[in-house]
Structure formats: structure tokens, C-alpha cells
Coordinates of C-alpha atoms and ligand atoms in Angstrom, one line a residue:
X22 CA 8.6 -79.1 -26.9
X23 CA 6.1 -76.4 -26.2
X24 CA 3.3 -75.5 -28.4
X25 CA 4.4 -71.8 -28.5
X26 CA 7.8 -72.7 -29.6
X27 CA 6.5 -74.3 -32.8
X28 CA 4.7 -71.2 -33.9
X29 CA 8.0 -69.2 -34.1
X30 CA 9.6 -71.6 -36.6
X31 CA 9.1 -71.4 -40.1
X32 CA 7.2 -74.1 -42.1
X33 CA 7.4 -77.0 -42.1
X34 CA 8.6 -76.8 -38.4
X35 CA 5.6 -74.9 -37.2
X36 CA 3.5 -77.9 -38.1
X37 CA 2.2 -80.1 -35.2
X38 CA 3.6 -83.7 -35.7
X39 CA 1.5 -85.1 -32.8
X40 CA 4.9 -85.9 -30.8
X41 CA 7.7 -83.9 -29.1
X42 CA 10.4 -84.4 -31.6
X43 CA 11.5 -82.1 -34.7
X44 CA 11.9 -83.9 -37.8
X45 CA 14.4 -83.0 -40.8
X46 CA 12.8 -82.8 -44.1
X47 CA 14.9 -85.2 -45.6
X48 CA 12.7 -85.3 -48.8
X49 CA 9.7 -83.2 -49.7
X50 CA 6.5 -84.5 -51.1
X51 CA 6.2 -84.1 -55.0
X52 CA 2.9 -85.8 -55.2
X53 CA 0.1 -87.5 -53.1
X54 CA -2.7 -89.8 -54.8
X55 CA -5.6 -91.4 -53.3
X56 CA -5.8 -95.3 -54.2
X57 CA -8.4 -97.6 -53.1
X58 CA -7.3 -98.2 -49.6
X59 CA -4.1 -96.1 -49.6
X60 CA -2.9 -92.9 -50.0
X61 CA 0.5 -93.0 -52.4
X62 CA 3.1 -90.4 -51.8
X63 CA 5.9 -89.6 -54.1
X64 CA 9.2 -88.1 -52.7
X65 CA 11.8 -85.8 -54.0
X66 CA 14.2 -88.8 -53.5
X67 CA 12.3 -90.5 -55.8
X68 CA 11.1 -93.0 -53.3
X69 CA 7.2 -93.9 -52.9
X70 CA 5.3 -94.5 -49.6
X71 CA 2.0 -96.1 -49.3
X72 CA -0.2 -95.1 -46.2
X73 CA -3.5 -97.1 -45.3
X74 CA -6.4 -94.6 -44.8
X75 CA -7.0 -96.0 -41.1
X76 CA -3.3 -95.8 -40.4
X77 CA -3.4 -91.9 -41.5
X78 CA -6.4 -91.1 -39.6
X79 CA -5.1 -93.1 -36.5
X80 CA -2.2 -90.8 -36.6
X81 CA -3.5 -87.6 -37.3
X82 CA -1.2 -85.2 -35.5
X83 CA -4.1 -82.7 -34.2
X84 CA -6.0 -85.6 -32.5
X85 CA -3.9 -85.6 -29.4
X86 CA -4.0 -83.8 -26.2
X87 CA -2.3 -80.7 -26.4
X88 CA -0.1 -81.3 -23.6
X89 CA 0.3 -85.0 -23.1
X90 CA 0.4 -85.4 -26.9
X91 CA -1.2 -88.9 -26.1
X92 CA -3.8 -89.9 -28.7
X93 CA -7.6 -89.0 -28.1
X94 CA -8.8 -90.4 -31.5
X95 CA -10.4 -93.6 -30.8
X96 CA -9.7 -95.8 -33.9
X97 CA -12.7 -98.1 -32.8
X98 CA -14.8 -95.4 -33.6
X99 CA -13.7 -94.6 -37.1
X100 CA -16.5 -95.1 -40.0
X101 CA -16.2 -98.3 -41.8
X102 CA -16.3 -96.4 -45.1
X103 CA -13.7 -93.9 -43.9
X104 CA -11.8 -92.4 -46.9
X105 CA -10.0 -89.0 -48.0
X106 CA -12.4 -86.9 -49.9
X107 CA -9.4 -84.9 -51.1
X108 CA -5.3 -85.0 -50.6
X109 CA -3.0 -82.0 -51.5
X110 CA 0.7 -81.0 -50.9
X111 CA 0.1 -77.6 -49.0
X112 CA 2.4 -74.7 -49.6
X113 CA 3.9 -75.5 -46.3
X114 CA 5.1 -79.1 -47.7
X115 CA 2.7 -80.8 -45.5
X116 CA 0.3 -83.5 -46.9
X117 CA -3.2 -82.3 -46.1
X118 CA -6.2 -85.0 -46.0
X119 CA -10.0 -83.9 -46.0
X120 CA -11.7 -86.9 -44.5
X121 CA -15.1 -88.1 -45.2
X122 CA -17.7 -89.2 -43.9
X123 CA -16.1 -87.7 -40.8
X124 CA -15.6 -83.9 -41.3
X125 CA -12.1 -83.6 -40.3
X126 CA -8.9 -82.5 -41.8
X127 CA -5.4 -83.8 -41.2
X128 CA -2.1 -81.9 -41.8
X129 CA 1.1 -84.3 -41.7
X130 CA 4.5 -82.8 -41.5
X131 CA 6.7 -84.3 -44.3
X132 CA 9.6 -85.1 -42.0
X133 CA 7.5 -86.9 -39.5
X134 CA 5.6 -88.7 -42.4
X135 CA 8.9 -89.7 -44.0
X136 CA 10.3 -91.1 -40.8
X137 CA 7.3 -93.2 -39.9
X138 CA 6.9 -94.6 -43.5
X139 CA 6.4 -98.3 -43.3
X140 CA 6.3 -99.0 -47.0
X141 CA 9.2 -101.7 -48.4
X142 CA 10.4 -102.6 -45.1
X143 CA 10.1 -105.4 -42.7
X144 CA 9.1 -104.7 -39.3
X145 CA 12.3 -104.5 -37.3
X146 CA 13.0 -105.8 -33.6
X147 CA 12.9 -103.0 -31.0
X148 CA 15.9 -104.6 -29.4
X149 CA 19.1 -102.3 -29.0
X150 CA 21.3 -102.7 -32.0
X151 CA 24.5 -104.3 -30.8
X152 CA 27.9 -105.2 -31.8
X153 CA 29.2 -108.3 -30.3
X154 CA 32.7 -108.5 -29.0
X155 CA 35.3 -110.9 -27.6
X156 CA 38.9 -110.2 -26.0
X157 CA 40.3 -110.4 -29.8
X158 CA 38.0 -107.4 -30.8
X159 CA 38.1 -105.7 -27.5
X160 CA 40.3 -105.1 -24.6
X161 CA 38.5 -103.0 -22.0
X162 CA 35.1 -101.1 -22.0
X163 CA 34.7 -97.8 -23.5
X164 CA 35.6 -95.1 -21.0
X165 CA 34.3 -91.7 -20.0
X166 CA 34.9 -89.0 -17.4
X167 CA 32.0 -88.3 -15.2
X168 CA 32.4 -84.4 -15.2
X169 CA 32.4 -84.7 -18.9
X170 CA 29.1 -86.7 -18.9
X171 CA 27.1 -84.2 -16.8
X172 CA 28.3 -81.0 -18.4
X173 CA 27.8 -82.2 -21.9
X174 CA 24.8 -83.9 -23.5
X175 CA 26.8 -85.2 -26.6
X176 CA 29.5 -86.9 -24.3
X177 CA 26.4 -88.1 -22.3
X178 CA 24.8 -89.6 -25.6
X179 CA 28.2 -91.3 -26.8
X180 CA 28.4 -92.8 -23.2
X181 CA 25.0 -94.3 -23.4
X182 CA 25.2 -95.2 -27.3
X183 CA 28.6 -97.1 -26.3
X184 CA 26.4 -99.3 -23.4
X185 CA 24.0 -100.1 -26.2
X186 CA 26.4 -101.2 -28.7
X187 CA 28.9 -102.9 -26.7
X188 CA 26.6 -103.7 -23.8
X189 CA 29.3 -101.9 -21.3
X190 CA 31.3 -98.6 -20.5
X191 CA 33.8 -97.7 -17.8
X192 CA 33.3 -94.2 -16.1
X193 CA 36.3 -92.4 -14.1
X194 CA 35.9 -90.0 -11.6
X195 CA 32.7 -90.3 -10.0
X196 CA 32.7 -89.1 -6.4
X197 CA 33.4 -91.8 -3.5
X198 CA 30.3 -91.1 -1.9
X199 CA 27.3 -93.7 -1.0
X200 CA 24.8 -91.9 -3.0
X201 CA 27.0 -91.4 -6.0
X202 CA 25.9 -94.8 -7.9
X203 CA 22.3 -93.7 -7.6
X204 CA 23.0 -90.3 -9.0
X205 CA 24.8 -92.2 -12.0
X206 CA 21.7 -94.1 -12.4
X207 CA 19.3 -91.4 -12.2
X208 CA 20.9 -89.7 -15.0
X209 CA 19.5 -92.4 -17.2
X210 CA 16.1 -92.9 -15.2
X211 CA 14.6 -94.5 -12.3
X212 CA 16.3 -97.2 -10.2
X213 CA 14.8 -100.7 -10.4
X214 CA 14.8 -101.9 -6.9
X215 CA 15.3 -105.4 -5.6
X216 CA 15.3 -107.4 -2.4
X217 CA 19.0 -106.1 -2.1
X218 CA 17.8 -102.8 -1.8
X219 CA 17.7 -99.8 -4.3
X220 CA 21.6 -99.3 -3.9
X221 CA 23.4 -102.2 -2.6
X222 CA 27.0 -102.8 -1.1
X223 CA 29.3 -105.4 -2.4
X224 CA 31.9 -105.9 0.2
X225 CA 32.6 -108.9 2.7
X226 CA 30.0 -109.3 5.1
X227 CA 30.4 -111.7 8.2
X228 CA 27.0 -113.3 7.8
X229 CA 26.7 -113.1 4.1
X230 CA 23.4 -113.4 2.2
X231 CA 25.0 -113.9 -1.1
X232 CA 28.3 -115.1 -2.4
X233 CA 29.0 -111.6 -3.7
X234 CA 29.2 -110.7 0.1
X235 CA 32.4 -112.9 0.5
X236 CA 36.2 -112.9 -1.2
X237 CA 35.1 -115.9 -3.6
X238 CA 35.7 -115.9 -6.8
X239 CA 32.4 -115.0 -9.0
X240 CA 32.3 -116.8 -12.2
X241 CA 30.6 -114.9 -15.1
X242 CA 27.1 -114.4 -14.4
X243 CA 23.8 -112.2 -14.8
X244 CA 22.3 -110.7 -11.6
X245 CA 18.9 -112.2 -10.8
X246 CA 18.4 -114.6 -13.3
X247 CA 15.9 -115.9 -10.8
X248 CA 13.4 -113.1 -11.7
X249 CA 10.8 -113.3 -14.7
X250 CA 12.3 -109.9 -15.7
X251 CA 16.0 -109.6 -15.2
X252 CA 17.3 -106.4 -14.4
X253 CA 18.5 -104.4 -17.4
X254 CA 21.6 -102.2 -16.7
X255 CA 24.0 -103.1 -13.8
X256 CA 26.0 -100.2 -12.3
X257 CA 29.2 -101.0 -10.0
X258 CA 30.5 -98.2 -8.5
X259 CA 34.0 -98.7 -6.7
X260 CA 34.6 -96.8 -3.3
X261 CA 37.6 -98.4 -2.4
X262 CA 39.8 -101.6 -3.9
X263 CA 43.1 -102.1 -2.3
X264 CA 42.7 -106.0 -1.7
X265 CA 44.8 -108.7 -3.3
X266 CA 42.5 -109.8 -6.2
X267 CA 39.2 -108.9 -6.8
X268 CA 39.8 -108.0 -10.6
X269 CA 36.7 -107.4 -12.7
X270 CA 36.0 -109.4 -15.7
X271 CA 33.2 -109.0 -18.6
X272 CA 32.0 -111.3 -21.1
X273 CA 29.8 -110.6 -24.1
X274 CA 27.0 -113.4 -23.8
X275 CA 25.5 -112.4 -27.2
X276 CA 29.3 -113.6 -28.6
X277 CA 29.2 -116.6 -26.5
X278 CA 25.7 -117.3 -28.0
X279 CA 27.0 -116.7 -31.5
X280 CA 30.0 -118.9 -30.8
X281 CA 27.5 -121.8 -29.8
X282 CA 25.4 -121.3 -32.9
X283 CA 28.5 -121.7 -35.2
X284 CA 30.3 -124.4 -33.4
X285 CA 27.7 -126.1 -31.1
X286 CA 24.6 -125.7 -32.8
X287 CA 22.6 -128.6 -31.1
X288 CA 23.4 -127.0 -27.7
X289 CA 22.5 -123.7 -29.3
X290 CA 19.2 -125.0 -30.0
X291 CA 18.6 -126.5 -26.7
X292 CA 19.7 -123.3 -24.6
X293 CA 17.1 -121.1 -26.9
X294 CA 14.3 -123.4 -26.6
X295 CA 14.5 -125.5 -23.4
X296 CA 14.1 -123.6 -20.1
X297 CA 16.7 -124.0 -17.3
X298 CA 15.4 -123.4 -13.7
X299 CA 16.8 -120.8 -11.6
X300 CA 16.5 -120.1 -8.0
X301 CA 17.5 -117.8 -5.1
X302 CA 16.4 -118.6 -1.7
X303 CA 16.9 -117.4 1.6
X304 CA 15.3 -117.5 5.1
X305 CA 12.8 -114.4 4.0
X306 CA 12.4 -114.7 0.1
X307 CA 12.1 -117.6 -2.4
X308 CA 12.4 -116.2 -6.0
X309 CA 12.3 -118.6 -9.0
X310 CA 12.1 -118.7 -12.8
X311 CA 12.5 -120.9 -15.5
X312 CA 13.4 -119.6 -19.1
X313 CA 16.0 -120.7 -21.7
X314 CA 19.7 -119.6 -21.3
X315 CA 19.5 -117.8 -24.2
X316 CA 16.7 -115.6 -25.2
X317 CA 15.4 -114.8 -28.6
X318 CA 12.7 -112.0 -29.3
X319 CA 10.0 -112.5 -31.9
X320 CA 12.2 -111.6 -34.4
X321 CA 14.6 -114.3 -33.8
X322 CA 17.6 -112.0 -32.5
X323 CA 19.4 -112.6 -29.4
X324 CA 17.5 -110.8 -26.7
X325 CA 19.0 -112.0 -23.4
X326 CA 21.1 -114.2 -21.5
X327 CA 20.7 -116.0 -18.0
X328 CA 23.3 -117.2 -16.3
X329 CA 24.2 -118.0 -12.9
X330 CA 25.8 -121.4 -11.8
X331 CA 24.9 -121.0 -8.1
X332 CA 21.5 -120.0 -8.6
X333 CA 20.1 -122.7 -10.5
X334 CA 17.6 -124.8 -9.3
X335 CA 17.1 -128.5 -10.1
X336 CA 16.5 -128.8 -13.7
X337 CA 13.2 -130.0 -14.7
X338 CA 13.8 -131.0 -18.5
X339 CA 12.2 -133.9 -20.3
X340 CA 14.0 -137.2 -19.4
X341 CA 15.1 -137.5 -22.8
X342 CA 16.9 -134.3 -23.0
X343 CA 18.5 -134.2 -19.6
X344 CA 21.8 -135.4 -20.7
X345 CA 22.1 -133.0 -23.7
X346 CA 20.7 -130.2 -21.7
X347 CA 24.0 -130.7 -19.2
X348 CA 26.3 -131.1 -21.8
X349 CA 24.7 -127.6 -23.5
X350 CA 25.0 -125.9 -20.3
X351 CA 28.6 -127.2 -19.8
X352 CA 29.5 -125.9 -23.1
X353 CA 28.2 -122.4 -22.4
X354 CA 30.0 -122.3 -19.3
X355 CA 33.3 -123.7 -20.8
X356 CA 32.7 -121.0 -23.5
X357 CA 31.9 -118.1 -21.0
X358 CA 34.9 -119.1 -18.9
X359 CA 37.5 -119.0 -21.9
X360 CA 39.8 -116.4 -21.9
X361 CA 39.2 -115.7 -25.6
X362 CA 35.7 -114.1 -24.5
X363 CA 37.0 -112.3 -21.4
X364 CA 38.0 -108.7 -20.6
X365 CA 39.6 -108.2 -17.4
X366 CA 40.4 -105.0 -15.7
X367 CA 40.5 -103.6 -12.3
X368 CA 38.0 -101.1 -10.6
X369 CA 39.7 -98.4 -8.9
X370 CA 38.2 -96.1 -6.6
X371 CA 36.1 -93.5 -8.5
X372 CA 35.4 -96.0 -11.2
X373 CA 31.9 -97.1 -12.1
X374 CA 31.1 -99.9 -14.5
X375 CA 27.7 -99.9 -16.5
X376 CA 26.7 -103.0 -18.4
X377 CA 23.7 -104.6 -19.8
X378 CA 23.1 -107.3 -17.1
X379 CA 20.7 -109.1 -19.8
X380 CA 23.8 -109.8 -22.4
X381 CA 27.1 -109.0 -20.6
X382 CA 28.2 -111.7 -18.1
X383 CA 30.3 -110.0 -15.1
X384 CA 32.3 -111.6 -12.5
X385 CA 35.3 -111.1 -10.3
X386 CA 38.4 -112.9 -9.4
X387 CA 38.8 -114.2 -5.7
X388 CA 40.3 -111.5 -3.2
X389 CA 42.1 -112.1 0.1
X390 CA 39.8 -110.2 2.4
X391 CA 42.3 -109.6 5.4
X392 CA 44.8 -108.0 2.8
X393 CA 42.7 -104.5 2.5
X394 CA 39.2 -103.4 1.8
X395 CA 37.1 -103.6 -1.1
X396 CA 33.6 -101.7 -1.3
X397 CA 31.5 -101.5 -4.5
X398 CA 28.0 -100.0 -4.4
X399 CA 25.6 -101.0 -7.0
X400 CA 22.3 -100.6 -8.5
X401 CA 20.0 -101.6 -11.7
X402 CA 18.2 -99.5 -14.3
X403 CA 16.1 -101.3 -16.7
X404 CA 16.8 -101.2 -20.4
X405 CA 13.6 -99.2 -21.0
X406 CA 15.2 -96.5 -19.0
X407 CA 18.4 -96.3 -21.1
X408 CA 16.3 -96.6 -24.4
X409 CA 13.9 -93.7 -23.3
X410 CA 17.2 -91.3 -22.5
X411 CA 19.2 -92.2 -25.5
X412 CA 15.9 -91.4 -27.5
X413 CA 15.7 -87.9 -25.6
X414 CA 19.2 -87.0 -26.1
X415 CA 19.1 -88.1 -29.9
X416 CA 16.0 -85.9 -30.1
X417 CA 17.6 -82.8 -28.7
X418 CA 20.6 -83.4 -30.8
X419 CA 18.7 -83.7 -33.9
X420 CA 16.6 -80.4 -32.7
X421 CA 19.7 -78.5 -32.1
X422 CA 20.9 -79.4 -35.6
X423 CA 17.7 -78.6 -37.4
X424 CA 17.3 -75.1 -35.4
X425 CA 21.1 -74.2 -36.4
X426 CA 20.2 -74.6 -40.2
X427 CA 17.0 -72.5 -39.6
X428 CA 19.0 -69.9 -38.0
X429 CA 21.8 -69.7 -41.0
Ligands
LIG502 C1 27.8 -109.5 -7.4 C2 28.9 -109.2 -8.4 C3 31.3 -108.2 -8.8 C4 32.2 -107.6 -8.0 O1 27.9 -108.8 -6.4 O2 26.8 -110.1 -8.1 O3 28.9 -109.7 -9.6 O4 33.0 -107.0 -8.5 N1 30.1 -108.5 -8.0 O5 32.3 -107.9 -6.7
LIG503 ZN1 26.9 -109.9 -10.2

């Protein structure tokens, strides 16, 4: 948002927040009090927040560059005895703090302050909030229309939220041109390049560099599990598909992991803690990585799945775990191949499937290469891009809602 625009808005929305968003005032500040190390704020919804002095000083909304809104205050320079000389609830509804010994005043927007309150809550994972599925709870990906996505930001947001929650979505009506998959990807963010190119073709090749360029079945897998950082979102756009066979399969890898945790706890324990070796070698490249097939984040939440039966390297596990590792691997594969966990659909010309490659396993049934043409174009976009785009669209939506209330 431009600083000039803020000035036109009534209080408290004309106050700088130190970032690019508008914040709804869900509760107003009733009282603010200085304690030994914190400022305690009482809200009109009867909740109480406690903010540490250094946290408040560090997040002073005016100590940012006026255009980039990146911080300019160096917390390392904060005086050891920094504390508020005075706090008050201003007539705008803001929390105003006079600092000492620094001669500085900070004004905090109440909506911003409430949104960033960290009292009474455990730190949460930055992971996307997902709802896992299997073929009993989902029969196909949520479907969207490309024309509607590009015309209406609300539809675009729904599409991307579907991708975050279920890990996949299908778009119809994408023009059957070579660059189109890149245009869908660029709607979200920048394309993640790989040795297969920024946009790649999936079609039968007479000198294939990968099984994907044959008519072979591709069992459920993630792409490039051989990289330290697996690509996030994968897009596959169908330009032609009139062969016999060649249907698409998706499996929610998080659901498979949950099944293992429930029914095969030892396999789950091994697959979340012992690394499997992956490799993708060719005459001109040699990619390798080792990591657990089921990745958990620092909060113990499911974070990523790595699977690619034909992209494995000779396993280097402790000898006393080798048999159990193979058993765990077979349990994972048997589960992800089980129809109970797979949804199947056919990509028709003009369809584009997008899925979280670090969560959703994808595959296809075999097809008869001589029976017609099958041509998909694909690319990757990292999870960061998706999260960023969703934040922007959510910010715009919230801004529209706040402005419409102000205008009424
Ligand atoms: C791939 C792949 C899916 C398909 O190329 O890695 O999964 O439907 N392709 O051909
Ligand atoms: Zn693939």
C-alpha cells in the first residue's frame, strides 16, 4: 500500500503498521500498563496480552524504510536498560510508547498488535494447514475454470486455498499452447527450474532420459526426491491425450503416513527417522540426496514425503536396521499402491493439474504409445511462491472488507 493512501483513511487505519496490510480492529485496547519487563494490554474482548519491551521496540512500525517497509532498527544497538517511560492508549485507539533512555516514540495499531500477540499460545508450524484424504473421502481434485481464475481474485484465492488444504486442484480451460503451463505457474510465482528445463514435456521420446518419456506405468511418486530441496508445486498441463490408457493417479502421502503411524508404528518410526538414499543419474548429471521418506518439521508435523521407486540409490542404512528398512519401505509402497488411497481421473486436453509434490504422490497408468498422442507440459513452483500468493490475495480480500466497512 502507498503511504499516501493511508492518510485518507480514518483512524486507526491511517496509522502505520510497519507492513503492507490493513488490519481489522477485532478488539480495542482498554488499558495498557508497564510491568517489570513487559507492557500488559487489556482488550475489549476481555483478553490480555503481554508484550516484552525489546519485542515492542524491535517492531516499532516507524523504524522501517518508508518504501520497502523492511526494518531499519538494529536491535543489537538497543540500550541494555531500555524501557517505556510512559504508555498510553491514544485517541486513535493506538498503543503509544515513549522510550527511555532512547528518545523515541512508538505507535502501535491495535489491529496489528492483536494479530501479532504471542501471549497464551504455543509457537505454531509455518507449514500449510492441510486436511488429508483418501479415496473414501475424496473422489477427485477440486475443479476450477481458468477464465474465472484470471478474472476474479476471489476464485483465484479459493483455487490456491484448495491446493493448500487438499494438496491438489484441477483447472479446466487452459489454452492448449506450449507456454500456457508457465502462465498458470506465473500466476502463483516464479517457476522453479530443473535439469529438465523450466517447462518440460512429458511425452514418448525415442531416446528417453526418464521413464516418464515412455508409455510405462508410473507408480505413485514424488518428482525429484533426489534433490536436497524437492520442488514444491507441480503443474501438469494436458495438450493432447487420446491414447489408450494414460490415466492419472494421485495419492495423499500425508494420509499414507497417517495410516502407517496408526497401523505400522515401527515402519512409521523408521521412515521418519532413517534416511533413504535417492539418485538420478544420467550421462551428464548425477543428483543424489538422502533423507527420511516421511519428513517431519521441528513441530513434529508431517512436512514432506519423498518417494520414487526407480530413483533410489543403494540404501546405506545401519546393518541392524536393513531388513526392517526394506519392510517399512514395502509397507509404504503397498499402502500408496492400494486403491483405497488413490484417486484416478483422466487429464483431457486443456486440463491442468496442480499438486503439492512434497505431499501428494502422482502417477499414471501405462498407455499404448502407438494408439494416439499423449502430450503433457509440466513445471514446478516452490511452496514459498504459493504461500506468498495466498497471503497477498488474503490481504487484498481483508483490505476490501475493511474498506467497504469504512465506506458504509
Ligand atoms: C512424470 C509424471 C505423469 C503423467 O513425468 O514424472 O509423473 O501423467 N508424469 O505422465
Ligand atoms: Zn512425476
